Amino acid sequence: MTNVHVELGERSYHIHIAADNLRQLKTLLPDLNKNVFVLSNPTVAKHYFAQVEEALVEHHLVLFEMDDGEQYKSLSSFEAITNKLIAEGFSRDCAIVALGGGVVGDLAGFVAATYHRGVDFYQIPTTLLSQVDSSVGGKTAINHPQGKNLIGAFYQPKAVVIDLNCLATLTERDYRSGLAEIVKYGIIYDADFFQWLEQHADALSKRSESALQYAIQRSCEIKAEIVAKDERESGIRAWLNLGHTFGHAIEAATEYGDWTHGEAVAAGTIIASKLSEKTQRMSSSDFRRVLNLMSTLQLPTQAPNMAFADWLSYMKRDKKVKDNRINFVLPLGLGKAEVTNNLTDEELAAVLTECC
Ligand SMILES: NC(=O)c1ccc[n+]([C@@H]2O[C@H](COP(=O)([O-])OP(=O)(O)OC[C@H]3O[C@@H](n4cnc5c(N)ncnc54)[C@H](O)[C@@H]3O)[C@@H](O)[C@H]2O)c1
């Protein structure tokens, strides 16, 4: 078993990573409150809730199954969940456990941040994307029809429990979407890890347990290090948004249906890397390595065709806009990144035309 520590003073916590961790929940969560509200969805609960229930038999558990899908990371789900919490008599000394992917985790976290002004929160991420990214770092949110994650809070979990066995039931598409966020860590923070990913792309495609254990651990270590330096995203944490400004535009333009978050991030990362190549921030050979790795992992490398004005209008709704200027995260070679708002419309339009 691996244990990654997120150092945030009194809000520090551990990320436990191993196969079969669901069965160890009692030991891994020694301080878990008696009354536990588990947020999940039917897809995940049918596979894993029984194991959680068995491991936490001494607790009083209530399961709430929200509908499955990004469109349910919404105000109406938030209302339905809080109604249930109140109806079941959950008070301030309860705990909320997210059992699911990033959608369940983001929503459960936002409920935990606001219910009784904040109750204990635990993450049991079950998709690869949520294991390497969304369950760590305390960003919680719901979507608004006008944009993704527009309503939310920074709220750290008390612990994150990752069970590699959960990945066995993930669809191929959802599994590959998680690989996109793993590649991101190599590009922005760790060139050696990027190289390791190139060397282990086949093993990862086959869901090799040892390759996954390392890839998840390294991704969590990088995220933990970045979050410890900049919890509220006033600096380096923004690097984690590589590909996301373009990705969110793709997701919004396709109405959160045709593209998964990870797929949109993959195509967005290619656009950002191409911009880096064009502006001499990244060599052409490094750009080709990024392109090849995404292709080998069978992730989309081309964004949907969209008019430049539409790209701009979607990107301007992003939270990363300041004084009406869009902040872009661009890789500086491999292993480093920077945030810039100094791109001209001509540079942007040329690259978007090339990458769509
Ligand atoms: N908070 C953050 O820092 C952060 C970071 C990245 C992404 N996100 C958010 O995460 C969300 C995307 O997360 P996601 O990719 O996990 O999507 P998701 O939660 O929609 O899960 C994808 C699909 O996999 C299913 N699923 C989950 N676990 C499964 C399992 N073990 N077996 C079978 N099916 C399973 C889900 O029911 C769903 O149908 C987006 O809303 C995105 O904005 C948040």
PDB file of N, CA and C and ligand atoms in Angstrom, residues 41-44 47-48 68-70 73 99-106 123 125-131 133-141 143 148-149 165-171 174 177-178 181 184 223 237 244 248 251 260-262, ligand 1:
ATOM      1  N   ASN A  41     -23.858   6.938  -7.298  1.00  0.00           N
ATOM      2  CA  ASN A  41     -24.877   6.853  -8.344  1.00  0.00           C
ATOM      3  C   ASN A  41     -25.133   5.377  -8.624  1.00  0.00           C
ATOM      4  N   PRO A  42     -26.191   5.036  -9.362  1.00  0.00           N
ATOM      5  CA  PRO A  42     -26.531   3.613  -9.524  1.00  0.00           C
ATOM      6  C   PRO A  42     -25.412   2.805 -10.181  1.00  0.00           C
ATOM      7  N   THR A  43     -24.685   3.422 -11.120  1.00  0.00           N
ATOM      8  CA  THR A  43     -23.616   2.704 -11.831  1.00  0.00           C
ATOM      9  C   THR A  43     -22.534   2.236 -10.860  1.00  0.00           C
ATOM     10  N   VAL A  44     -22.173   3.104  -9.940  1.00  0.00           N
ATOM     11  CA  VAL A  44     -21.076   2.793  -9.018  1.00  0.00           C
ATOM     12  C   VAL A  44     -21.588   1.990  -7.823  1.00  0.00           C
ATOM     13  N   HIS A  47     -21.858  -1.809  -7.864  1.00  0.00           N
ATOM     14  CA  HIS A  47     -20.606  -2.573  -7.775  1.00  0.00           C
ATOM     15  C   HIS A  47     -19.972  -2.497  -6.385  1.00  0.00           C
ATOM     16  N   TYR A  48     -20.044  -1.324  -5.736  1.00  0.00           N
ATOM     17  CA  TYR A  48     -19.145  -1.088  -4.596  1.00  0.00           C
ATOM     18  C   TYR A  48     -19.799  -0.730  -3.273  1.00  0.00           C
ATOM     19  N   ASP A  68     -26.741   9.582 -12.889  1.00  0.00           N
ATOM     20  CA  ASP A  68     -25.381   9.485 -13.410  1.00  0.00           C
ATOM     21  C   ASP A  68     -25.179  10.459 -14.578  1.00  0.00           C
ATOM     22  N   GLY A  69     -24.216  11.351 -14.452  1.00  0.00           N
ATOM     23  CA  GLY A  69     -23.900  12.226 -15.594  1.00  0.00           C
ATOM     24  C   GLY A  69     -23.510  13.620 -15.159  1.00  0.00           C
ATOM     25  N   GLU A  70     -22.675  14.246 -15.988  1.00  0.00           N
ATOM     26  CA  GLU A  70     -22.184  15.609 -15.723  1.00  0.00           C
ATOM     27  C   GLU A  70     -23.348  16.594 -15.555  1.00  0.00           C
ATOM     28  N   LYS A  73     -24.503  17.380 -12.062  1.00  0.00           N
ATOM     29  CA  LYS A  73     -23.657  18.125 -11.105  1.00  0.00           C
ATOM     30  C   LYS A  73     -24.259  19.533 -11.030  1.00  0.00           C
ATOM     31  N   LEU A  99     -18.639   8.338  -3.089  1.00  0.00           N
ATOM     32  CA  LEU A  99     -18.268   7.054  -3.669  1.00  0.00           C
ATOM     33  C   LEU A  99     -18.601   7.127  -5.158  1.00  0.00           C
ATOM     34  N   GLY A 100     -17.603   7.488  -5.964  1.00  0.00           N
ATOM     35  CA  GLY A 100     -17.877   7.644  -7.392  1.00  0.00           C
ATOM     36  C   GLY A 100     -16.769   8.404  -8.088  1.00  0.00           C
ATOM     37  N   GLY A 101     -17.078   8.867  -9.298  1.00  0.00           N
ATOM     38  CA  GLY A 101     -16.103   9.622 -10.079  1.00  0.00           C
ATOM     39  C   GLY A 101     -16.101  11.093  -9.695  1.00  0.00           C
ATOM     40  N   GLY A 102     -15.556  11.906 -10.584  1.00  0.00           N
ATOM     41  CA  GLY A 102     -15.401  13.329 -10.300  1.00  0.00           C
ATOM     42  C   GLY A 102     -16.717  14.059 -10.129  1.00  0.00           C
ATOM     43  N   VAL A 103     -17.753  13.612 -10.816  1.00  0.00           N
ATOM     44  CA  VAL A 103     -19.051  14.283 -10.690  1.00  0.00           C
ATOM     45  C   VAL A 103     -19.581  14.116  -9.269  1.00  0.00           C
ATOM     46  N   VAL A 104     -19.599  12.865  -8.795  1.00  0.00           N
ATOM     47  CA  VAL A 104     -20.062  12.595  -7.428  1.00  0.00           C
ATOM     48  C   VAL A 104     -19.157  13.315  -6.427  1.00  0.00           C
ATOM     49  N   GLY A 105     -17.855  13.256  -6.641  1.00  0.00           N
ATOM     50  CA  GLY A 105     -16.893  13.853  -5.703  1.00  0.00           C
ATOM     51  C   GLY A 105     -17.039  15.360  -5.609  1.00  0.00           C
ATOM     52  N   ASP A 106     -17.157  16.031  -6.768  1.00  0.00           N
ATOM     53  CA  ASP A 106     -17.279  17.499  -6.757  1.00  0.00           C
ATOM     54  C   ASP A 106     -18.561  17.938  -6.045  1.00  0.00           C
ATOM     55  N   GLN A 123     -13.289  11.162   0.490  1.00  0.00           N
ATOM     56  CA  GLN A 123     -13.374  10.830  -0.940  1.00  0.00           C
ATOM     57  C   GLN A 123     -13.003   9.363  -1.152  1.00  0.00           C
ATOM     58  N   PRO A 125     -12.686   7.819  -4.546  1.00  0.00           N
ATOM     59  CA  PRO A 125     -12.820   8.004  -5.998  1.00  0.00           C
ATOM     60  C   PRO A 125     -12.778   6.668  -6.736  1.00  0.00           C
ATOM     61  N   THR A 126     -13.666   6.501  -7.710  1.00  0.00           N
ATOM     62  CA  THR A 126     -13.757   5.195  -8.379  1.00  0.00           C
ATOM     63  C   THR A 126     -13.420   5.245  -9.868  1.00  0.00           C
ATOM     64  N   THR A 127     -13.194   6.454 -10.423  1.00  0.00           N
ATOM     65  CA  THR A 127     -12.695   6.515 -11.804  1.00  0.00           C
ATOM     66  C   THR A 127     -11.206   6.845 -11.745  1.00  0.00           C
ATOM     67  N   LEU A 128     -10.507   6.537 -12.830  1.00  0.00           N
ATOM     68  CA  LEU A 128      -9.083   6.871 -12.849  1.00  0.00           C
ATOM     69  C   LEU A 128      -8.905   8.384 -12.732  1.00  0.00           C
ATOM     70  N   LEU A 129      -9.753   9.138 -13.441  1.00  0.00           N
ATOM     71  CA  LEU A 129      -9.634  10.600 -13.395  1.00  0.00           C
ATOM     72  C   LEU A 129      -9.809  11.133 -11.974  1.00  0.00           C
ATOM     73  N   SER A 130     -10.783  10.610 -11.279  1.00  0.00           N
ATOM     74  CA  SER A 130     -10.999  11.117  -9.909  1.00  0.00           C
ATOM     75  C   SER A 130      -9.899  10.646  -8.965  1.00  0.00           C
ATOM     76  N   GLN A 131      -9.303   9.482  -9.236  1.00  0.00           N
ATOM     77  CA  GLN A 131      -8.231   8.990  -8.358  1.00  0.00           C
ATOM     78  C   GLN A 131      -6.961   9.826  -8.506  1.00  0.00           C
ATOM     79  N   ASP A 133      -6.871  13.009  -9.806  1.00  0.00           N
ATOM     80  CA  ASP A 133      -7.035  14.456  -9.913  1.00  0.00           C
ATOM     81  C   ASP A 133      -8.130  15.007  -9.003  1.00  0.00           C
ATOM     82  N   SER A 134      -9.396  14.733  -9.347  1.00  0.00           N
ATOM     83  CA  SER A 134     -10.450  15.519  -8.706  1.00  0.00           C
ATOM     84  C   SER A 134     -10.635  15.237  -7.216  1.00  0.00           C
ATOM     85  N   SER A 135     -10.222  14.050  -6.739  1.00  0.00           N
ATOM     86  CA  SER A 135     -10.455  13.753  -5.311  1.00  0.00           C
ATOM     87  C   SER A 135      -9.429  14.432  -4.406  1.00  0.00           C
ATOM     88  N   VAL A 136      -8.366  14.943  -5.009  1.00  0.00           N
ATOM     89  CA  VAL A 136      -7.264  15.521  -4.231  1.00  0.00           C
ATOM     90  C   VAL A 136      -7.240  17.035  -4.421  1.00  0.00           C
ATOM     91  N   GLY A 137      -7.121  17.780  -3.345  1.00  0.00           N
ATOM     92  CA  GLY A 137      -6.883  19.219  -3.507  1.00  0.00           C
ATOM     93  C   GLY A 137      -8.014  20.121  -3.087  1.00  0.00           C
ATOM     94  N   GLY A 138      -9.202  19.550  -2.873  1.00  0.00           N
ATOM     95  CA  GLY A 138     -10.246  20.343  -2.246  1.00  0.00           C
ATOM     96  C   GLY A 138     -11.053  21.269  -3.122  1.00  0.00           C
ATOM     97  N   LYS A 139     -10.978  21.108  -4.452  1.00  0.00           N
ATOM     98  CA  LYS A 139     -11.870  21.929  -5.278  1.00  0.00           C
ATOM     99  C   LYS A 139     -13.198  21.203  -5.388  1.00  0.00           C
ATOM    100  N   THR A 140     -14.264  21.865  -4.962  1.00  0.00           N
ATOM    101  CA  THR A 140     -15.587  21.261  -5.049  1.00  0.00           C
ATOM    102  C   THR A 140     -16.469  22.204  -5.857  1.00  0.00           C
ATOM    103  N   ALA A 141     -17.458  21.672  -6.551  1.00  0.00           N
ATOM    104  CA  ALA A 141     -18.255  22.571  -7.391  1.00  0.00           C
ATOM    105  C   ALA A 141     -19.491  21.910  -7.960  1.00  0.00           C
ATOM    106  N   ASN A 143     -22.140  22.787 -11.544  1.00  0.00           N
ATOM    107  CA  ASN A 143     -22.216  23.575 -12.777  1.00  0.00           C
ATOM    108  C   ASN A 143     -23.435  24.493 -12.753  1.00  0.00           C
ATOM    109  N   LYS A 148     -19.292  25.766 -16.517  1.00  0.00           N
ATOM    110  CA  LYS A 148     -18.910  24.631 -15.674  1.00  0.00           C
ATOM    111  C   LYS A 148     -18.289  25.109 -14.362  1.00  0.00           C
ATOM    112  N   ASN A 149     -18.610  24.423 -13.276  1.00  0.00           N
ATOM    113  CA  ASN A 149     -17.986  24.675 -11.971  1.00  0.00           C
ATOM    114  C   ASN A 149     -18.101  26.128 -11.515  1.00  0.00           C
ATOM    115  N   ASN A 165      -8.870  -1.745  -7.467  1.00  0.00           N
ATOM    116  CA  ASN A 165      -9.804  -2.751  -7.997  1.00  0.00           C
ATOM    117  C   ASN A 165     -11.033  -2.111  -8.634  1.00  0.00           C
ATOM    118  N   CYS A 166     -11.373  -0.895  -8.177  1.00  0.00           N
ATOM    119  CA  CYS A 166     -12.557  -0.225  -8.740  1.00  0.00           C
ATOM    120  C   CYS A 166     -12.398   0.043 -10.237  1.00  0.00           C
ATOM    121  N   LEU A 167     -11.153   0.119 -10.694  1.00  0.00           N
ATOM    122  CA  LEU A 167     -10.936   0.486 -12.097  1.00  0.00           C
ATOM    123  C   LEU A 167     -11.347  -0.641 -13.050  1.00  0.00           C
ATOM    124  N   ALA A 168     -11.496  -1.851 -12.521  1.00  0.00           N
ATOM    125  CA  ALA A 168     -11.804  -3.004 -13.373  1.00  0.00           C
ATOM    126  C   ALA A 168     -13.152  -2.851 -14.086  1.00  0.00           C
ATOM    127  N   THR A 169     -14.095  -2.154 -13.451  1.00  0.00           N
ATOM    128  CA  THR A 169     -15.440  -2.063 -14.043  1.00  0.00           C
ATOM    129  C   THR A 169     -15.637  -0.808 -14.894  1.00  0.00           C
ATOM    130  N   LEU A 170     -14.578  -0.003 -14.991  1.00  0.00           N
ATOM    131  CA  LEU A 170     -14.686   1.257 -15.732  1.00  0.00           C
ATOM    132  C   LEU A 170     -14.724   0.989 -17.241  1.00  0.00           C
ATOM    133  N   THR A 171     -15.556   1.729 -17.974  1.00  0.00           N
ATOM    134  CA  THR A 171     -15.565   1.545 -19.436  1.00  0.00           C
ATOM    135  C   THR A 171     -14.215   1.974 -19.996  1.00  0.00           C
ATOM    136  N   ASP A 174     -14.004   5.797 -20.260  1.00  0.00           N
ATOM    137  CA  ASP A 174     -13.781   6.523 -19.002  1.00  0.00           C
ATOM    138  C   ASP A 174     -12.383   6.253 -18.466  1.00  0.00           C
ATOM    139  N   SER A 177      -9.971   8.402 -20.406  1.00  0.00           N
ATOM    140  CA  SER A 177     -10.118   9.817 -20.032  1.00  0.00           C
ATOM    141  C   SER A 177      -9.226  10.159 -18.840  1.00  0.00           C
ATOM    142  N   GLY A 178      -9.084   9.223 -17.916  1.00  0.00           N
ATOM    143  CA  GLY A 178      -8.222   9.453 -16.751  1.00  0.00           C
ATOM    144  C   GLY A 178      -6.752   9.541 -17.151  1.00  0.00           C
ATOM    145  N   GLU A 181      -5.357  13.098 -17.788  1.00  0.00           N
ATOM    146  CA  GLU A 181      -4.927  13.939 -16.659  1.00  0.00           C
ATOM    147  C   GLU A 181      -3.562  13.465 -16.139  1.00  0.00           C
ATOM    148  N   LYS A 184      -0.933  14.986 -18.248  1.00  0.00           N
ATOM    149  CA  LYS A 184      -0.807  16.406 -17.872  1.00  0.00           C
ATOM    150  C   LYS A 184       0.285  16.613 -16.818  1.00  0.00           C
ATOM    151  N   LYS A 223       0.226  16.295  -7.501  1.00  0.00           N
ATOM    152  CA  LYS A 223      -0.901  17.176  -7.152  1.00  0.00           C
ATOM    153  C   LYS A 223      -0.759  17.647  -5.703  1.00  0.00           C
ATOM    154  N   ARG A 237      -0.669  26.463  -8.852  1.00  0.00           N
ATOM    155  CA  ARG A 237      -1.781  25.508  -9.006  1.00  0.00           C
ATOM    156  C   ARG A 237      -2.486  25.670 -10.356  1.00  0.00           C
ATOM    157  N   HIS A 244      -7.334  22.861 -19.997  1.00  0.00           N
ATOM    158  CA  HIS A 244      -8.707  22.956 -19.497  1.00  0.00           C
ATOM    159  C   HIS A 244      -9.486  24.134 -20.068  1.00  0.00           C
ATOM    160  N   HIS A 248     -12.745  22.981 -21.518  1.00  0.00           N
ATOM    161  CA  HIS A 248     -14.066  23.412 -21.031  1.00  0.00           C
ATOM    162  C   HIS A 248     -14.896  23.994 -22.177  1.00  0.00           C
ATOM    163  N   GLU A 251     -16.286  21.043 -24.022  1.00  0.00           N
ATOM    164  CA  GLU A 251     -17.380  20.423 -23.254  1.00  0.00           C
ATOM    165  C   GLU A 251     -18.659  21.269 -23.326  1.00  0.00           C
ATOM    166  N   THR A 260     -16.038  13.379 -23.067  1.00  0.00           N
ATOM    167  CA  THR A 260     -15.805  13.296 -21.621  1.00  0.00           C
ATOM    168  C   THR A 260     -14.840  14.422 -21.244  1.00  0.00           C
ATOM    169  N   HIS A 261     -14.780  14.712 -19.940  1.00  0.00           N
ATOM    170  CA  HIS A 261     -13.878  15.759 -19.469  1.00  0.00           C
ATOM    171  C   HIS A 261     -12.429  15.430 -19.883  1.00  0.00           C
ATOM    172  N   GLY A 262     -12.031  14.184 -19.678  1.00  0.00           N
ATOM    173  CA  GLY A 262     -10.658  13.791 -20.003  1.00  0.00           C
ATOM    174  C   GLY A 262     -10.352  13.905 -21.491  1.00  0.00           C
TER     175      GLY A 262
HETATM  176  N1  LIG B   1     -12.347  18.987  -8.326  1.00  0.00           N
HETATM  177  C1  LIG B   1     -11.338  18.907  -9.166  1.00  0.00           C
HETATM  178  O1  LIG B   1     -10.205  19.295  -8.854  1.00  0.00           O
HETATM  179  C2  LIG B   1     -11.570  18.306 -10.513  1.00  0.00           C
HETATM  180  C3  LIG B   1     -10.487  17.948 -11.324  1.00  0.00           C
HETATM  181  C4  LIG B   1     -10.741  17.321 -12.530  1.00  0.00           C
HETATM  182  C5  LIG B   1     -12.050  17.043 -12.922  1.00  0.00           C
HETATM  183  N2  LIG B   1     -13.080  17.411 -12.111  1.00  0.00           N
HETATM  184  C6  LIG B   1     -14.465  17.099 -12.468  1.00  0.00           C
HETATM  185  O2  LIG B   1     -14.611  15.693 -12.510  1.00  0.00           O
HETATM  186  C7  LIG B   1     -15.693  15.373 -13.386  1.00  0.00           C
HETATM  187  C8  LIG B   1     -15.273  14.242 -14.291  1.00  0.00           C
HETATM  188  O3  LIG B   1     -14.976  13.130 -13.493  1.00  0.00           O
HETATM  189  P1  LIG B   1     -15.011  11.643 -14.087  1.00  0.00           P
HETATM  190  O4  LIG B   1     -14.232  11.605 -15.342  1.00  0.00           O
HETATM  191  O5  LIG B   1     -14.673  10.755 -12.979  1.00  0.00           O
HETATM  192  O6  LIG B   1     -16.532  11.488 -14.563  1.00  0.00           O
HETATM  193  P2  LIG B   1     -17.807  10.831 -13.879  1.00  0.00           P
HETATM  194  O7  LIG B   1     -17.848  11.069 -12.451  1.00  0.00           O
HETATM  195  O8  LIG B   1     -18.972  11.267 -14.701  1.00  0.00           O
HETATM  196  O9  LIG B   1     -17.564   9.275 -14.134  1.00  0.00           O
HETATM  197  C9  LIG B   1     -17.529   8.783 -15.449  1.00  0.00           C
HETATM  198  C10 LIG B   1     -18.484   7.570 -15.595  1.00  0.00           C
HETATM  199  O10 LIG B   1     -17.909   6.459 -14.924  1.00  0.00           O
HETATM  200  C11 LIG B   1     -18.879   5.864 -14.064  1.00  0.00           C
HETATM  201  N3  LIG B   1     -18.113   5.208 -13.011  1.00  0.00           N
HETATM  202  C12 LIG B   1     -17.490   5.758 -11.957  1.00  0.00           C
HETATM  203  N4  LIG B   1     -16.764   4.845 -11.309  1.00  0.00           N
HETATM  204  C13 LIG B   1     -16.966   3.676 -11.946  1.00  0.00           C
HETATM  205  C14 LIG B   1     -16.471   2.361 -11.756  1.00  0.00           C
HETATM  206  N5  LIG B   1     -15.573   2.087 -10.821  1.00  0.00           N
HETATM  207  N6  LIG B   1     -16.910   1.382 -12.584  1.00  0.00           N
HETATM  208  C15 LIG B   1     -17.788   1.670 -13.576  1.00  0.00           C
HETATM  209  N7  LIG B   1     -18.248   2.890 -13.838  1.00  0.00           N
HETATM  210  C16 LIG B   1     -17.843   3.894 -13.022  1.00  0.00           C
HETATM  211  C17 LIG B   1     -19.731   7.008 -13.641  1.00  0.00           C
HETATM  212  O11 LIG B   1     -20.970   6.550 -13.159  1.00  0.00           O
HETATM  213  C18 LIG B   1     -19.848   7.768 -14.956  1.00  0.00           C
HETATM  214  O12 LIG B   1     -20.819   7.186 -15.783  1.00  0.00           O
HETATM  215  C19 LIG B   1     -16.042  16.637 -14.115  1.00  0.00           C
HETATM  216  O13 LIG B   1     -17.223  17.173 -13.572  1.00  0.00           O
HETATM  217  C20 LIG B   1     -14.876  17.562 -13.833  1.00  0.00           C
HETATM  218  O14 LIG B   1     -15.241  18.918 -13.850  1.00  0.00           O
HETATM  219  C21 LIG B   1     -12.862  18.020 -10.920  1.00  0.00           C
END
